[in-house]
Coordinates of C-alpha atoms in Angstrom, one line a residue:
M29 CA -34.8 -44.2 -3.7
D30 CA -32.2 -42.1 -5.4
Q31 CA -33.5 -38.9 -3.7
E32 CA -33.6 -40.6 -0.3
A33 CA -30.0 -41.8 -0.8
A34 CA -28.9 -38.3 -1.9
K35 CA -30.6 -36.8 1.2
S36 CA -29.0 -39.4 3.5
E37 CA -25.6 -38.7 1.9
S38 CA -26.0 -35.0 2.3
L39 CA -27.0 -35.4 5.9
R40 CA -23.9 -37.6 6.7
T41 CA -21.7 -35.0 4.9
G42 CA -23.2 -32.2 7.0
I43 CA -22.7 -34.1 10.2
N44 CA -19.1 -35.0 9.4
L45 CA -18.3 -31.4 8.4
G46 CA -19.9 -30.1 11.6
A47 CA -18.0 -32.6 13.7
A48 CA -14.8 -31.6 11.9
A49 CA -15.4 -27.9 12.5
V50 CA -16.0 -28.5 16.3
L51 CA -12.8 -30.6 16.5
F52 CA -10.9 -28.0 14.5
L53 CA -11.9 -25.2 16.9
L54 CA -11.1 -27.3 20.0
L55 CA -7.7 -28.2 18.7
R56 CA -7.0 -24.5 17.9
L57 CA -8.0 -23.4 21.4
F58 CA -5.8 -26.0 23.0
A59 CA -2.8 -25.4 20.7
V60 CA -2.7 -21.6 21.2
T61 CA -3.0 -22.0 25.0
D62 CA -0.4 -24.7 25.3
Y63 CA -3.2 -27.2 26.0
D64 CA -4.3 -25.5 29.2
W65 CA -7.9 -26.3 29.8
H66 CA -8.8 -23.2 31.9
T67 CA -7.2 -20.8 29.5
A68 CA -8.8 -22.4 26.5
F69 CA -12.2 -22.1 28.3
A70 CA -11.5 -18.4 28.8
V71 CA -10.6 -17.9 25.1
V72 CA -13.9 -19.5 24.1
H73 CA -15.7 -16.4 25.5
T74 CA -13.8 -14.1 23.3
L75 CA -15.0 -15.7 20.0
D76 CA -17.9 -14.6 17.8
L77 CA -19.7 -16.6 15.2
H78 CA -18.0 -14.7 12.4
D79 CA -14.6 -15.7 13.7
G80 CA -14.7 -19.1 12.0
I81 CA -13.2 -18.0 8.7
A82 CA -10.5 -15.9 10.4
I83 CA -9.5 -18.8 12.6
S84 CA -9.4 -21.2 9.6
V85 CA -7.4 -19.0 7.3
G86 CA -5.3 -17.7 10.2
T87 CA -4.3 -21.2 11.1
V88 CA -2.6 -21.7 7.8
M89 CA -1.2 -18.2 7.5
A90 CA 0.1 -18.0 11.1
D91 CA 2.9 -20.5 10.6
S92 CA 5.0 -20.1 7.4
V93 CA 6.2 -23.7 7.4
V94 CA 2.7 -25.2 7.8
G95 CA 1.3 -22.8 5.2
G96 CA 4.0 -23.8 2.7
V97 CA 3.5 -27.5 3.2
V98 CA -0.3 -27.2 2.9
L99 CA 0.0 -25.2 -0.4
A100 CA 2.6 -27.6 -1.8
V101 CA 0.3 -30.5 -1.2
L102 CA -3.2 -29.1 -2.1
L103 CA -2.3 -27.2 -5.3
P104 CA -0.9 -30.3 -7.1
L105 CA -3.7 -32.5 -5.9
S106 CA -6.4 -30.1 -6.9
T107 CA -4.8 -29.6 -10.3
A108 CA -4.5 -33.4 -10.8
R109 CA -8.2 -33.7 -9.9
V110 CA -9.0 -31.4 -12.8
F111 CA -6.8 -33.4 -15.1
R112 CA -8.5 -36.6 -14.0
A113 CA -11.9 -35.2 -14.8
G114 CA -10.8 -35.2 -18.5
E115 CA -13.6 -35.2 -21.0
Q116 CA -16.3 -34.9 -18.3
G117 CA -15.0 -31.5 -17.4
A118 CA -14.2 -30.0 -14.0
R119 CA -16.7 -28.2 -11.9
Q120 CA -16.5 -24.4 -11.8
G121 CA -15.8 -24.6 -8.0
E122 CA -12.8 -26.8 -8.6
W123 CA -11.3 -24.1 -11.0
L124 CA -12.0 -21.4 -8.4
V125 CA -10.1 -23.4 -5.8
I126 CA -7.1 -23.8 -8.1
V127 CA -7.1 -20.0 -8.8
L128 CA -7.3 -19.3 -5.1
L129 CA -4.4 -21.7 -4.3
I130 CA -2.3 -20.2 -7.1
A131 CA -2.9 -16.7 -5.7
A132 CA -2.0 -17.9 -2.2
T133 CA 1.1 -19.6 -3.6
V134 CA 2.2 -16.4 -5.4
A135 CA 1.7 -14.3 -2.2
Y136 CA 3.5 -16.8 -0.1
T137 CA 6.5 -17.0 -2.5
V138 CA 6.9 -13.3 -2.8
T139 CA 6.5 -12.6 0.9
N140 CA 8.9 -15.4 2.1
H141 CA 11.1 -15.6 -1.0
A142 CA 10.2 -19.3 -1.0
W143 CA 11.0 -20.1 -4.6
W144 CA 11.0 -23.8 -3.7
L145 CA 7.2 -23.7 -3.4
P146 CA 6.2 -22.9 -7.0
I147 CA 9.0 -25.2 -8.3
S148 CA 7.9 -28.1 -6.2
S149 CA 4.3 -27.5 -7.0
V150 CA 5.0 -27.5 -10.7
V151 CA 7.1 -30.7 -10.5
L152 CA 4.5 -32.5 -8.3
T153 CA 1.6 -31.4 -10.5
A154 CA 3.3 -32.7 -13.6
L155 CA 4.1 -36.0 -11.9
L156 CA 0.6 -36.5 -10.6
G157 CA -0.9 -35.4 -14.0
W158 CA 1.3 -38.0 -15.8
L159 CA 0.4 -40.7 -13.3
V160 CA -3.3 -39.9 -13.6
R161 CA -3.1 -40.1 -17.4
V162 CA -0.8 -43.1 -17.8
H163 CA -1.2 -45.3 -14.7
R164 CA -4.9 -45.6 -14.3
T165 CA -4.6 -49.2 -13.2
G166 CA -2.4 -51.1 -10.7
R167 CA -1.6 -50.2 -7.1
L168 CA 0.1 -47.0 -8.0
G169 CA -2.8 -45.8 -10.1
E170 CA -5.3 -46.7 -7.4
A171 CA -3.3 -44.8 -4.8
V172 CA -3.0 -41.7 -6.9
G173 CA -6.6 -41.9 -7.9
F174 CA -7.7 -42.2 -4.3
A175 CA -5.6 -39.2 -3.2
V176 CA -7.0 -37.1 -6.1
R177 CA -10.6 -38.1 -5.5
R178 CA -10.2 -37.4 -1.7
V179 CA -8.5 -34.1 -2.0
G180 CA -11.3 -32.5 0.1
V181 CA -10.7 -35.1 2.9
I182 CA -7.0 -34.5 2.7
A183 CA -7.5 -30.8 3.0
V184 CA -9.7 -31.3 6.1
V185 CA -7.0 -33.6 7.7
A186 CA -4.3 -31.1 6.9
L187 CA -6.3 -28.3 8.6
L188 CA -6.9 -30.5 11.7
C189 CA -3.2 -31.4 11.9
A190 CA -2.3 -27.7 11.5
A191 CA -4.9 -26.8 14.2
A192 CA -3.2 -29.2 16.6
V193 CA 0.4 -28.0 16.2
V194 CA 0.3 -24.2 15.3
R195 CA 0.7 -22.3 18.5
T196 CA 0.3 -18.9 17.0
P197 CA -3.2 -17.5 17.4
W198 CA -5.3 -16.2 14.5
V199 CA -4.5 -12.6 15.4
P200 CA -1.2 -10.8 14.9
L201 CA 1.3 -10.3 17.7
E202 CA 1.3 -6.8 19.1
K203 CA 3.5 -4.5 21.2
I204 CA 1.2 -2.8 23.6
D205 CA 2.5 0.2 25.4
T206 CA 0.8 0.6 28.7
T207 CA 1.1 2.9 31.8
K208 CA 2.9 -0.1 33.5
G209 CA 5.3 -0.7 30.6
P210 CA 5.3 -2.5 27.2
V211 CA 3.5 -5.9 26.8
L212 CA 3.9 -8.4 24.0
G213 CA 0.7 -10.2 23.3
Y214 CA -2.3 -11.1 21.1
V215 CA -5.4 -9.0 21.4
M216 CA -8.2 -11.6 21.3
E217 CA -11.1 -9.3 21.9
V218 CA -11.7 -5.5 22.3
S219 CA -14.7 -4.4 24.3
P220 CA -15.8 -1.0 25.5
G221 CA -13.4 -0.1 28.3
Y222 CA -11.2 -3.2 28.2
M223 CA -9.7 -5.9 26.0
H224 CA -8.6 -9.5 26.4
V225 CA -4.9 -10.0 25.8
M226 CA -3.1 -13.3 25.6
Q227 CA 0.5 -12.5 26.6
A228 CA 3.1 -14.1 24.3
G229 CA 5.2 -15.4 27.3
D230 CA 2.8 -17.2 29.6
R231 CA 0.0 -17.8 27.1
K232 CA -2.5 -16.7 29.8
L233 CA -5.5 -14.5 29.0
H234 CA -5.4 -11.1 30.8
I235 CA -8.0 -8.3 31.0
M236 CA -6.4 -5.0 30.2
L237 CA -8.2 -1.7 30.8
S238 CA -8.3 0.6 27.7
S239 CA -7.4 3.5 29.8
D240 CA -4.0 1.8 30.6
V241 CA -3.2 1.4 26.9
L242 CA -1.0 4.2 25.4
A243 CA -0.3 2.7 22.0
R244 CA -0.5 -0.5 20.0
E245 CA 1.8 -1.7 17.2
E246 CA 1.5 -4.8 15.1
L247 CA 4.8 -6.7 14.9
I248 CA 4.7 -7.8 11.2
G249 CA 6.2 -11.2 10.6
S250 CA 6.6 -12.0 14.3
H251 CA 4.8 -14.8 16.1

């Protein structure tokens, strides 16, 4: 019975994650195309199977505000989850997640000079750690315990919210010098002889011949 229950739980988890992944992709497609159905359909054909990680990470990194908020929430919650494990010990994967979040926080802080992020993370981590250790009962303790236990769900919800509001695609903005003049846009796909470019202005997908392109320059820090 225990094995059947475990298999059933794994199946439900897999289905939920699959549904969340599809919803995430749809939200990203609509967000970057200003919720234009036809353009979103066109962008679908520029994607490959290996683009999933780039789209997920690019969603958080594309918008500095969203990225900062996600890090400010997930790092304290993940750390508090390790504190809550206590004597049972945390899983190795949980420690790896914390290390990854710390590295991302350092990079974000140095790049954006956002010193508020590490300060707020330390304060919130200390507060959650104290609440987990001291207030294990009562409504406050139950609320904190629920948030800490469901940090994975919170992360998924945060990604879905970001997917719905972040207009910046998962590729950098480029200045493309062409024979007809400069173009600002996002190169969604490069194929032999042509490339698909989403122009920054109208958010429409255009096909540009490679022979018309004179030079390409990434605009660092621009969206």
